[in-house]
């Protein structure tokens, strides 16, 4: 089992979530591919059994730019792939993650975690525990 955790983060909040997700992946015994969206290899990510993507809410409820670019490149390879999403936000209600899961479903992906896992600003201990659990998903 190989799991990818790919994220973007501007001030470290989604990065903290990604680190906790990665811990969960390792605890689950899976092989981990871990990278920032700006550095990630879409072909390698597409070859993973589970793909976990993180982005903060930016602009007006959209993905951070480097994740948007990475995701646009990955999207054509997502048919029947298992994907989960997470990220940090502030004032919204999670619309950016709902839009993302809709895009994933439209691309034929199997979304593993409903409308996504969100944490307001810096993830607290409870949020980090949820992130760690997310890493164990399959
Ligand atoms: C330019 C900008 C746009 C943002 N847009 C939204 C938004 O549409 N909805 C929201 O809930 N939060 C929005 N935020 C808040 C960020 O999502 C929040 O600060 C988050 O914790 C950043 O996570 P990061 O440290 O991983 O980048 C925005 C922040 C900035 C700087």
CSV table of C-alpha atoms and ligand atoms in Angstrom, one decimal:
chain,number,residue,atom,x,y,z
A,1,UNK,CA,0.0,0.0,0.0
A,2,UNK,CA,1.4,3.4,-1.1
A,3,UNK,CA,-0.2,6.7,0.0
A,4,UNK,CA,0.6,10.2,-1.2
A,5,UNK,CA,0.2,13.2,1.0
A,6,UNK,CA,0.6,16.4,-1.1
A,7,UNK,CA,-0.1,19.8,0.3
A,8,UNK,CA,0.3,23.6,-0.1
A,9,UNK,CA,0.4,26.0,2.7
A,10,UNK,CA,1.1,29.8,3.0
A,11,UNK,CA,1.6,30.2,6.7
A,12,UNK,CA,2.1,26.7,8.0
A,13,UNK,CA,-1.5,25.7,9.1
A,14,UNK,CA,-2.2,23.2,6.3
A,15,UNK,CA,1.4,22.1,6.6
A,16,UNK,CA,0.9,21.2,10.3
A,17,UNK,CA,-2.2,19.2,9.2
A,18,UNK,CA,-0.1,17.5,6.5
A,19,UNK,CA,2.6,16.5,8.9
A,20,UNK,CA,-0.1,14.8,11.2
A,21,UNK,CA,-1.7,13.1,8.2
A,22,UNK,CA,1.8,11.8,7.2
A,23,UNK,CA,2.3,10.4,10.8
A,24,UNK,CA,-1.0,8.5,10.4
A,25,UNK,CA,0.1,7.1,7.1
A,26,UNK,CA,3.4,5.8,8.6
A,27,UNK,CA,1.4,4.3,11.6
A,28,UNK,CA,-0.8,2.6,9.1
A,29,UNK,CA,2.2,0.8,7.8
A,30,UNK,CA,1.8,2.2,4.3
A,31,UNK,CA,4.7,3.6,2.2
A,32,UNK,CA,4.5,7.4,2.2
A,33,UNK,CA,5.1,9.8,-0.7
A,34,UNK,CA,5.2,13.3,0.9
A,35,UNK,CA,5.7,16.6,-0.9
A,36,UNK,CA,4.6,20.1,-1.4
A,37,UNK,CA,2.4,20.7,-4.4
A,38,UNK,CA,5.1,22.8,-6.1
A,39,UNK,CA,7.6,19.9,-5.9
A,40,UNK,CA,5.3,16.9,-6.4
A,41,UNK,CA,5.4,14.5,-9.4
A,42,UNK,CA,1.9,14.0,-10.7
A,43,UNK,CA,2.8,10.6,-12.3
A,44,UNK,CA,4.2,9.2,-9.1
A,45,UNK,CA,1.2,10.5,-7.1
A,46,UNK,CA,-1.2,9.0,-9.6
A,47,UNK,CA,0.5,5.6,-9.0
A,48,UNK,CA,-0.4,5.6,-5.3
A,49,UNK,CA,-3.2,3.5,-3.9
A,50,UNK,CA,-4.5,6.5,-1.8
A,51,UNK,CA,-4.0,10.2,-2.6
A,52,UNK,CA,-4.5,12.7,0.2
A,53,UNK,CA,-4.4,16.3,-0.9
A,54,UNK,CA,-4.2,19.5,1.3
A,55,UNK,CA,-4.8,23.1,0.5
A,56,UNK,CA,-5.9,26.2,2.5
A,57,UNK,CA,-8.9,28.2,1.4
A,58,UNK,CA,-7.5,31.0,-0.7
A,59,UNK,CA,-8.8,33.8,-3.0
A,60,UNK,CA,-12.6,33.5,-2.7
A,61,UNK,CA,-13.0,29.8,-1.6
A,62,UNK,CA,-10.5,28.4,-4.1
A,63,UNK,CA,-7.3,26.3,-3.8
A,64,UNK,CA,-3.9,27.8,-3.2
A,65,UNK,CA,-2.3,28.5,-6.6
A,66,UNK,CA,0.4,25.8,-6.5
A,67,UNK,CA,-2.1,23.2,-5.5
A,68,UNK,CA,-4.5,24.4,-8.2
A,69,UNK,CA,-1.7,23.9,-10.8
A,70,UNK,CA,-0.7,20.5,-9.4
A,71,UNK,CA,-4.3,19.3,-9.1
A,72,UNK,CA,-5.1,20.4,-12.7
A,73,UNK,CA,-2.2,18.2,-13.9
A,74,UNK,CA,-3.3,15.3,-11.7
A,75,UNK,CA,-7.0,15.4,-12.4
A,76,UNK,CA,-7.0,13.5,-15.8
A,77,UNK,CA,-5.4,10.5,-14.0
A,78,UNK,CA,-8.0,10.3,-11.1
A,79,UNK,CA,-10.6,8.0,-12.6
A,80,UNK,CA,-11.5,5.4,-9.9
A,81,UNK,CA,-8.6,6.6,-7.7
A,82,UNK,CA,-9.2,6.9,-3.9
A,83,UNK,CA,-8.7,10.5,-2.8
A,84,UNK,CA,-9.2,12.5,0.4
A,85,UNK,CA,-8.8,16.2,0.9
A,86,UNK,CA,-8.1,18.5,3.9
A,87,UNK,CA,-7.0,22.0,4.7
A,88,UNK,CA,-7.1,25.1,6.8
A,89,UNK,CA,-9.5,28.0,6.5
A,90,UNK,CA,-10.6,31.0,8.5
A,91,UNK,CA,-13.9,32.8,7.9
A,92,UNK,CA,-15.7,30.6,5.4
A,93,UNK,CA,-17.8,27.5,5.9
A,94,UNK,CA,-15.7,25.0,4.0
A,95,UNK,CA,-17.0,25.8,0.5
A,96,UNK,CA,-13.5,25.4,-1.1
A,97,UNK,CA,-13.3,21.8,0.1
A,98,UNK,CA,-16.9,21.0,-1.1
A,99,UNK,CA,-16.0,22.5,-4.5
A,100,UNK,CA,-12.8,20.3,-4.5
A,101,UNK,CA,-14.7,17.1,-3.7
A,102,UNK,CA,-17.2,17.9,-6.4
A,103,UNK,CA,-14.4,18.3,-8.9
A,104,UNK,CA,-12.9,15.0,-7.7
A,105,UNK,CA,-16.2,13.2,-8.1
A,106,UNK,CA,-16.7,14.7,-11.6
A,107,UNK,CA,-13.2,13.4,-12.5
A,108,UNK,CA,-14.3,9.9,-11.5
A,109,UNK,CA,-12.3,9.7,-8.2
A,110,UNK,CA,-13.6,7.9,-5.1
A,111,UNK,CA,-13.7,10.5,-2.4
A,112,UNK,CA,-12.8,8.8,0.9
A,113,UNK,CA,-13.7,11.6,3.4
A,114,UNK,CA,-17.0,13.1,2.5
A,115,UNK,CA,-16.8,16.9,2.2
A,116,UNK,CA,-13.1,16.9,3.4
A,117,UNK,CA,-11.4,17.6,6.7
A,118,UNK,CA,-11.1,21.2,7.6
A,119,UNK,CA,-9.4,23.0,10.5
A,120,UNK,CA,-9.9,26.7,11.3
A,121,UNK,CA,-6.5,28.5,11.3
A,122,UNK,CA,-3.9,26.6,13.3
A,123,UNK,CA,-5.1,23.1,13.9
A,124,UNK,CA,-5.6,22.3,17.6
A,125,UNK,CA,-4.9,18.9,19.2
A,126,UNK,CA,-8.3,17.5,18.3
A,127,UNK,CA,-7.9,18.6,14.6
A,128,UNK,CA,-4.4,17.1,14.5
A,129,UNK,CA,-5.8,13.8,15.9
A,130,UNK,CA,-8.4,13.8,13.1
A,131,UNK,CA,-5.6,14.4,10.6
A,132,UNK,CA,-3.6,11.5,12.0
A,133,UNK,CA,-6.7,9.3,11.6
A,134,UNK,CA,-7.1,10.5,8.0
A,135,UNK,CA,-3.6,9.2,7.3
A,136,UNK,CA,-4.8,5.7,8.2
A,137,UNK,CA,-7.7,5.7,5.7
A,138,UNK,CA,-7.7,3.3,2.8
B,1,LIG,C1,-5.4,35.9,0.3
B,1,LIG,C2,-6.2,35.0,1.2
B,1,LIG,C3,-7.4,34.5,0.9
B,1,LIG,C4,-8.2,33.7,1.8
B,1,LIG,N1,-9.4,33.3,1.4
B,1,LIG,C5,-10.1,32.5,2.3
B,1,LIG,C6,-11.5,32.1,1.9
B,1,LIG,O1,-12.0,32.3,0.8
B,1,LIG,N2,-12.2,31.4,2.9
B,1,LIG,C7,-11.7,31.1,4.1
B,1,LIG,O2,-12.3,30.5,5.0
B,1,LIG,N3,-10.4,31.5,4.5
B,1,LIG,C8,-9.7,32.2,3.6
B,1,LIG,N4,-8.4,32.7,3.9
B,1,LIG,C9,-7.8,32.3,5.3
B,1,LIG,C10,-6.8,31.1,5.1
B,1,LIG,O3,-7.4,30.0,4.5
B,1,LIG,C11,-6.3,30.8,6.5
B,1,LIG,O4,-5.5,31.8,7.0
B,1,LIG,C12,-5.5,29.4,6.6
B,1,LIG,O5,-5.3,29.1,7.9
B,1,LIG,C13,-4.2,29.5,5.8
B,1,LIG,O6,-3.6,28.2,5.8
B,1,LIG,P1,-2.1,28.0,5.5
B,1,LIG,O7,-1.2,28.5,6.6
B,1,LIG,O8,-2.0,26.5,5.3
B,1,LIG,O9,-1.8,28.7,4.2
B,1,LIG,C14,-7.6,33.4,3.1
B,1,LIG,C15,-6.4,34.0,3.4
B,1,LIG,C16,-5.7,34.8,2.5
B,1,LIG,C17,-4.3,35.3,3.0
